[in-house]
Amino acid sequence: MNLRDPRLATTMRLLTATAVLVGVILDASGDSTVLSLLPYFTIQSSIAYGVFAAWAASRSWRGDLTTPAPLKGAVTLYVTITGLVFHLVLDNPASGFAQLGVHRTPAEAVANQLLHTVVPLLAVLDWLVFDERGRFKWRYALYWLAFPLFYLGFALVRGLIVDKYPYPFLDVNDLGYGGVAQSAVFFALAFYLLALLFVVIDRVPAALRRRRAPEQVEA
């Protein structure tokens, strides 16, 4: 079976886009609305990836698996951040920022898993299975931090206006600006290291293949 079959890629990408759509709709089925959910990084990154996945599916349907490498890396990184922050920070009892005991309706619980677990896993799997290696450049890791940094500024400015912050590690009322600055530095470093890991995973196999190629020719 050819894993890089365009039909398989199309199916997975449509499935991912559907998971995003269903997740957002279910998340807004309770007291929240889509508009009130938009300030969350989870929703912004998921919608961005859902739109990307639908567009990528239209390309693979025509037999073209490729998408722009910087864009693919960016949206994949952002939903990966969404999943990791949720599971390691917000849903982790050992974390100082854990949000445990949050009441969710069954629909919201399903949405929570779709957006924080299913979509990130499908996104990473899509990248690992369907993308050719060796397309990421080292500088991309730095470029990809632009959106998280923009989001930080957005969350803080919005918090000044509405006196509400989307995540506990950005809550100026509890942490003060000094505490939020420490959180921001920590997360920025973690996200940069994660972005570098993406580049390493992308580049190392390609570099090894190029190194083996002359040896095979000589043999």
mmCIF file of C-alpha atoms in Angstrom:
data_model
loop_
_atom_site.group_PDB
_atom_site.id
_atom_site.type_symbol
_atom_site.label_atom_id
_atom_site.label_comp_id
_atom_site.label_asym_id
_atom_site.label_seq_id
_atom_site.Cartn_x
_atom_site.Cartn_y
_atom_site.Cartn_z
ATOM 1 C CA MET A 1 0.000 0.000 0.000
ATOM 2 C CA ASN A 2 1.345 3.396 -1.004
ATOM 3 C CA LEU A 3 1.001 5.655 2.039
ATOM 4 C CA ARG A 4 1.567 8.720 -0.133
ATOM 5 C CA ASP A 5 -1.527 7.922 -2.142
ATOM 6 C CA PRO A 6 -3.315 11.209 -2.975
ATOM 7 C CA ARG A 7 -6.668 9.570 -2.259
ATOM 8 C CA LEU A 8 -5.546 8.652 1.251
ATOM 9 C CA ALA A 9 -4.212 12.164 1.785
ATOM 10 C CA THR A 10 -7.494 13.675 0.588
ATOM 11 C CA THR A 11 -9.486 11.476 2.955
ATOM 12 C CA MET A 12 -7.331 12.331 5.956
ATOM 13 C CA ARG A 13 -7.369 16.048 5.216
ATOM 14 C CA LEU A 14 -11.129 16.129 4.769
ATOM 15 C CA LEU A 15 -11.484 14.159 7.993
ATOM 16 C CA THR A 16 -9.304 16.698 9.797
ATOM 17 C CA ALA A 17 -11.228 19.668 8.399
ATOM 18 C CA THR A 18 -14.476 17.976 9.452
ATOM 19 C CA ALA A 19 -13.105 17.343 12.954
ATOM 20 C CA VAL A 20 -12.303 21.051 13.270
ATOM 21 C CA LEU A 21 -15.753 22.077 12.049
ATOM 22 C CA VAL A 22 -17.566 19.644 14.336
ATOM 23 C CA GLY A 23 -15.328 20.556 17.270
ATOM 24 C CA VAL A 24 -15.990 24.286 16.942
ATOM 25 C CA ILE A 25 -19.740 23.767 16.481
ATOM 26 C CA LEU A 26 -19.970 21.474 19.507
ATOM 27 C CA ASP A 27 -17.860 23.847 21.591
ATOM 28 C CA ALA A 28 -20.308 26.628 20.771
ATOM 29 C CA SER A 29 -23.362 24.473 21.518
ATOM 30 C CA GLY A 30 -23.433 25.427 25.195
ATOM 31 C CA ASP A 31 -23.300 28.878 26.715
ATOM 32 C CA SER A 32 -20.495 29.983 24.406
ATOM 33 C CA THR A 33 -20.774 31.271 20.868
ATOM 34 C CA VAL A 34 -18.228 31.005 18.085
ATOM 35 C CA LEU A 35 -17.537 34.722 18.514
ATOM 36 C CA SER A 36 -16.886 34.353 22.245
ATOM 37 C CA LEU A 37 -14.568 31.401 21.568
ATOM 38 C CA LEU A 38 -12.444 33.213 18.989
ATOM 39 C CA PRO A 39 -10.083 34.809 21.548
ATOM 40 C CA TYR A 40 -8.741 31.340 22.422
ATOM 41 C CA PHE A 41 -5.564 30.118 20.746
ATOM 42 C CA THR A 42 -7.187 26.692 20.449
ATOM 43 C CA ILE A 43 -9.981 28.024 18.255
ATOM 44 C CA GLN A 44 -7.758 30.289 16.167
ATOM 45 C CA SER A 45 -5.158 27.593 15.475
ATOM 46 C CA SER A 46 -7.811 24.925 14.829
ATOM 47 C CA ILE A 47 -9.765 27.064 12.380
ATOM 48 C CA ALA A 48 -6.529 28.007 10.593
ATOM 49 C CA TYR A 49 -5.590 24.358 10.263
ATOM 50 C CA GLY A 50 -9.121 23.355 9.231
ATOM 51 C CA VAL A 51 -9.115 25.884 6.381
ATOM 52 C CA PHE A 52 -5.629 24.748 5.387
ATOM 53 C CA ALA A 53 -6.636 21.060 5.487
ATOM 54 C CA ALA A 54 -9.654 21.686 3.261
ATOM 55 C CA TRP A 55 -7.475 23.568 0.768
ATOM 56 C CA ALA A 56 -4.791 20.870 0.893
ATOM 57 C CA ALA A 57 -7.487 18.235 0.286
ATOM 58 C CA SER A 58 -8.542 20.058 -2.888
ATOM 59 C CA ARG A 59 -4.919 19.850 -4.088
ATOM 60 C CA SER A 60 -4.404 16.183 -3.224
ATOM 61 C CA TRP A 61 -7.738 15.381 -4.898
ATOM 62 C CA ARG A 62 -6.098 16.598 -8.106
ATOM 63 C CA GLY A 63 -3.026 14.440 -7.372
ATOM 64 C CA ASP A 64 -0.794 17.134 -5.869
ATOM 65 C CA LEU A 65 0.294 16.311 -2.320
ATOM 66 C CA THR A 66 2.544 19.343 -1.912
ATOM 67 C CA THR A 67 1.654 22.525 -0.068
ATOM 68 C CA PRO A 68 3.890 25.510 0.746
ATOM 69 C CA ALA A 69 6.381 24.267 3.324
ATOM 70 C CA PRO A 70 6.444 27.395 5.548
ATOM 71 C CA LEU A 71 2.640 27.432 5.731
ATOM 72 C CA LYS A 72 2.338 23.690 6.336
ATOM 73 C CA GLY A 73 4.917 23.848 9.102
ATOM 74 C CA ALA A 74 3.275 26.870 10.717
ATOM 75 C CA VAL A 75 -0.283 25.550 10.959
ATOM 76 C CA THR A 76 0.951 22.104 12.007
ATOM 77 C CA LEU A 77 3.101 23.653 14.721
ATOM 78 C CA TYR A 78 0.231 25.774 16.047
ATOM 79 C CA VAL A 79 -2.226 22.915 16.484
ATOM 80 C CA THR A 80 0.582 20.837 18.006
ATOM 81 C CA ILE A 81 1.124 23.648 20.515
ATOM 82 C CA THR A 82 -2.607 23.615 21.193
ATOM 83 C CA GLY A 83 -2.537 19.912 22.010
ATOM 84 C CA LEU A 84 0.648 19.985 24.083
ATOM 85 C CA VAL A 85 -0.326 23.026 26.156
ATOM 86 C CA PHE A 86 -3.692 21.490 26.935
ATOM 87 C CA HIS A 87 -2.398 18.064 27.936
ATOM 88 C CA LEU A 88 0.841 19.140 29.645
ATOM 89 C CA VAL A 89 -0.287 22.409 31.245
ATOM 90 C CA LEU A 90 -4.029 22.984 31.436
ATOM 91 C CA ASP A 91 -5.121 19.374 32.009
ATOM 92 C CA ASN A 92 -2.106 18.303 34.050
ATOM 93 C CA PRO A 93 -2.595 18.194 37.847
ATOM 94 C CA ALA A 94 1.153 18.713 38.303
ATOM 95 C CA SER A 95 1.046 21.999 36.405
ATOM 96 C CA GLY A 96 0.722 25.272 38.214
ATOM 97 C CA PHE A 97 -1.795 26.394 35.616
ATOM 98 C CA ALA A 98 -4.036 23.330 35.598
ATOM 99 C CA GLN A 99 -7.743 23.954 35.002
ATOM 100 C CA LEU A 100 -9.200 20.833 36.550
ATOM 101 C CA GLY A 101 -12.828 20.235 37.446
ATOM 102 C CA VAL A 102 -14.150 22.359 34.584
ATOM 103 C CA HIS A 103 -17.763 21.397 33.951
ATOM 104 C CA ARG A 104 -18.402 20.472 30.339
ATOM 105 C CA THR A 105 -21.519 19.213 28.656
ATOM 106 C CA PRO A 106 -21.116 15.948 26.695
ATOM 107 C CA ALA A 107 -20.958 17.970 23.470
ATOM 108 C CA GLU A 108 -18.271 20.255 24.905
ATOM 109 C CA ALA A 109 -16.304 17.241 26.162
ATOM 110 C CA VAL A 110 -16.293 15.750 22.658
ATOM 111 C CA ALA A 111 -15.270 19.113 21.208
ATOM 112 C CA ASN A 112 -12.480 19.359 23.765
ATOM 113 C CA GLN A 113 -10.977 16.047 22.638
ATOM 114 C CA LEU A 114 -11.464 16.764 18.945
ATOM 115 C CA LEU A 115 -9.654 20.107 19.086
ATOM 116 C CA HIS A 116 -6.970 19.235 21.646
ATOM 117 C CA THR A 117 -6.213 15.627 20.727
ATOM 118 C CA VAL A 118 -7.652 14.404 17.431
ATOM 119 C CA VAL A 119 -6.855 17.406 15.227
ATOM 120 C CA PRO A 120 -3.236 17.825 16.472
ATOM 121 C CA LEU A 121 -2.551 14.103 15.994
ATOM 122 C CA LEU A 122 -4.042 14.086 12.492
ATOM 123 C CA ALA A 123 -2.092 17.218 11.581
ATOM 124 C CA VAL A 124 1.242 15.744 12.681
ATOM 125 C CA LEU A 125 0.425 12.443 10.978
ATOM 126 C CA ASP A 126 -0.405 14.264 7.736
ATOM 127 C CA TRP A 127 2.948 16.034 7.835
ATOM 128 C CA LEU A 128 4.942 12.899 8.651
ATOM 129 C CA VAL A 129 3.220 10.666 6.088
ATOM 130 C CA PHE A 130 2.442 12.864 3.101
ATOM 131 C CA ASP A 131 5.166 15.527 3.066
ATOM 132 C CA GLU A 132 8.538 15.033 1.443
ATOM 133 C CA ARG A 133 11.409 15.576 3.851
ATOM 134 C CA GLY A 134 13.966 18.337 3.507
ATOM 135 C CA ARG A 135 11.617 21.244 2.802
ATOM 136 C CA PHE A 136 11.953 23.182 6.078
ATOM 137 C CA LYS A 137 14.700 25.764 6.539
ATOM 138 C CA TRP A 138 16.223 26.622 9.917
ATOM 139 C CA ARG A 139 14.934 30.181 9.777
ATOM 140 C CA TYR A 140 11.353 28.928 9.595
ATOM 141 C CA ALA A 141 11.513 28.040 13.301
ATOM 142 C CA LEU A 142 11.942 31.725 14.092
ATOM 143 C CA TYR A 143 9.346 32.895 11.567
ATOM 144 C CA TRP A 144 6.765 30.539 13.044
ATOM 145 C CA LEU A 145 6.940 32.345 16.390
ATOM 146 C CA ALA A 146 5.329 35.422 14.837
ATOM 147 C CA PHE A 147 1.754 34.258 15.380
ATOM 148 C CA PRO A 148 2.187 33.126 19.038
ATOM 149 C CA LEU A 149 3.857 36.473 19.800
ATOM 150 C CA PHE A 150 1.060 38.334 18.036
ATOM 151 C CA TYR A 151 -1.436 36.277 20.036
ATOM 152 C CA LEU A 152 0.303 37.259 23.269
ATOM 153 C CA GLY A 153 -0.084 40.946 22.409
ATOM 154 C CA PHE A 154 -3.703 40.411 21.366
ATOM 155 C CA ALA A 155 -4.576 38.584 24.604
ATOM 156 C CA LEU A 156 -2.986 41.263 26.787
ATOM 157 C CA VAL A 157 -4.578 44.198 24.974
ATOM 158 C CA ARG A 158 -7.955 42.481 24.960
ATOM 159 C CA GLY A 159 -7.541 41.746 28.668
ATOM 160 C CA LEU A 160 -7.037 45.442 29.380
ATOM 161 C CA ILE A 161 -10.312 46.170 27.624
ATOM 162 C CA VAL A 162 -12.571 43.380 28.884
ATOM 163 C CA ASP A 163 -10.647 42.486 32.076
ATOM 164 C CA LYS A 164 -10.598 38.823 31.085
ATOM 165 C CA TYR A 165 -7.743 36.633 29.931
ATOM 166 C CA PRO A 166 -8.109 33.393 27.939
ATOM 167 C CA TYR A 167 -5.508 31.343 29.850
ATOM 168 C CA PRO A 168 -4.266 31.355 33.464
ATOM 169 C CA PHE A 169 -0.632 31.832 32.417
ATOM 170 C CA LEU A 170 -1.665 35.074 30.700
ATOM 171 C CA ASP A 171 -3.873 36.368 33.528
ATOM 172 C CA VAL A 172 -2.388 39.705 34.574
ATOM 173 C CA ASN A 173 -4.889 39.980 37.438
ATOM 174 C CA ASP A 174 -3.411 36.872 39.098
ATOM 175 C CA LEU A 175 0.219 36.938 37.969
ATOM 176 C CA GLY A 176 0.898 40.597 37.327
ATOM 177 C CA TYR A 177 2.817 41.704 34.268
ATOM 178 C CA GLY A 178 6.050 40.315 35.699
ATOM 179 C CA GLY A 179 4.547 36.862 36.108
ATOM 180 C CA VAL A 180 3.009 36.943 32.657
ATOM 181 C CA ALA A 181 6.375 38.036 31.229
ATOM 182 C CA GLN A 182 8.040 35.009 32.853
ATOM 183 C CA SER A 183 5.359 32.719 31.425
ATOM 184 C CA ALA A 184 5.731 34.321 28.008
ATOM 185 C CA VAL A 185 9.496 33.821 27.963
ATOM 186 C CA PHE A 186 9.144 30.195 29.062
ATOM 187 C CA PHE A 187 6.499 29.369 26.464
ATOM 188 C CA ALA A 188 8.304 31.277 23.705
ATOM 189 C CA LEU A 189 11.462 29.254 24.376
ATOM 190 C CA ALA A 190 9.474 26.003 24.500
ATOM 191 C CA PHE A 191 7.680 26.817 21.251
ATOM 192 C CA TYR A 192 10.961 27.731 19.556
ATOM 193 C CA LEU A 193 12.534 24.442 20.625
ATOM 194 C CA LEU A 194 9.473 22.594 19.348
ATOM 195 C CA ALA A 195 9.745 24.456 16.043
ATOM 196 C CA LEU A 196 13.423 23.512 15.819
ATOM 197 C CA LEU A 197 12.452 19.885 16.462
ATOM 198 C CA PHE A 198 10.077 20.083 13.506
ATOM 199 C CA VAL A 199 12.930 21.314 11.313
ATOM 200 C CA VAL A 200 15.273 18.579 12.576
ATOM 201 C CA ILE A 201 12.690 15.866 11.885
ATOM 202 C CA ASP A 202 12.203 17.305 8.419
ATOM 203 C CA ARG A 203 15.851 17.825 7.471
ATOM 204 C CA VAL A 204 17.796 14.938 9.034
ATOM 205 C CA PRO A 205 16.265 12.074 6.987
ATOM 206 C CA ALA A 206 16.755 14.054 3.777
ATOM 207 C CA ALA A 207 20.374 14.812 4.688
ATOM 208 C CA LEU A 208 21.029 11.144 5.428
ATOM 209 C CA ARG A 209 19.558 10.107 2.067
ATOM 210 C CA ARG A 210 21.764 12.616 0.250
ATOM 211 C CA ARG A 211 24.803 11.318 2.132
ATOM 212 C CA ARG A 212 24.041 7.699 1.226
ATOM 213 C CA ALA A 213 23.384 8.460 -2.432
ATOM 214 C CA PRO A 214 27.074 8.982 -3.448
ATOM 215 C CA GLU A 215 28.046 5.835 -1.557
ATOM 216 C CA GLN A 216 25.483 3.825 -3.504
ATOM 217 C CA VAL A 217 26.728 5.289 -6.791
ATOM 218 C CA GLU A 218 30.339 4.399 -5.922
ATOM 219 C CA ALA A 219 29.313 0.877 -4.954
#
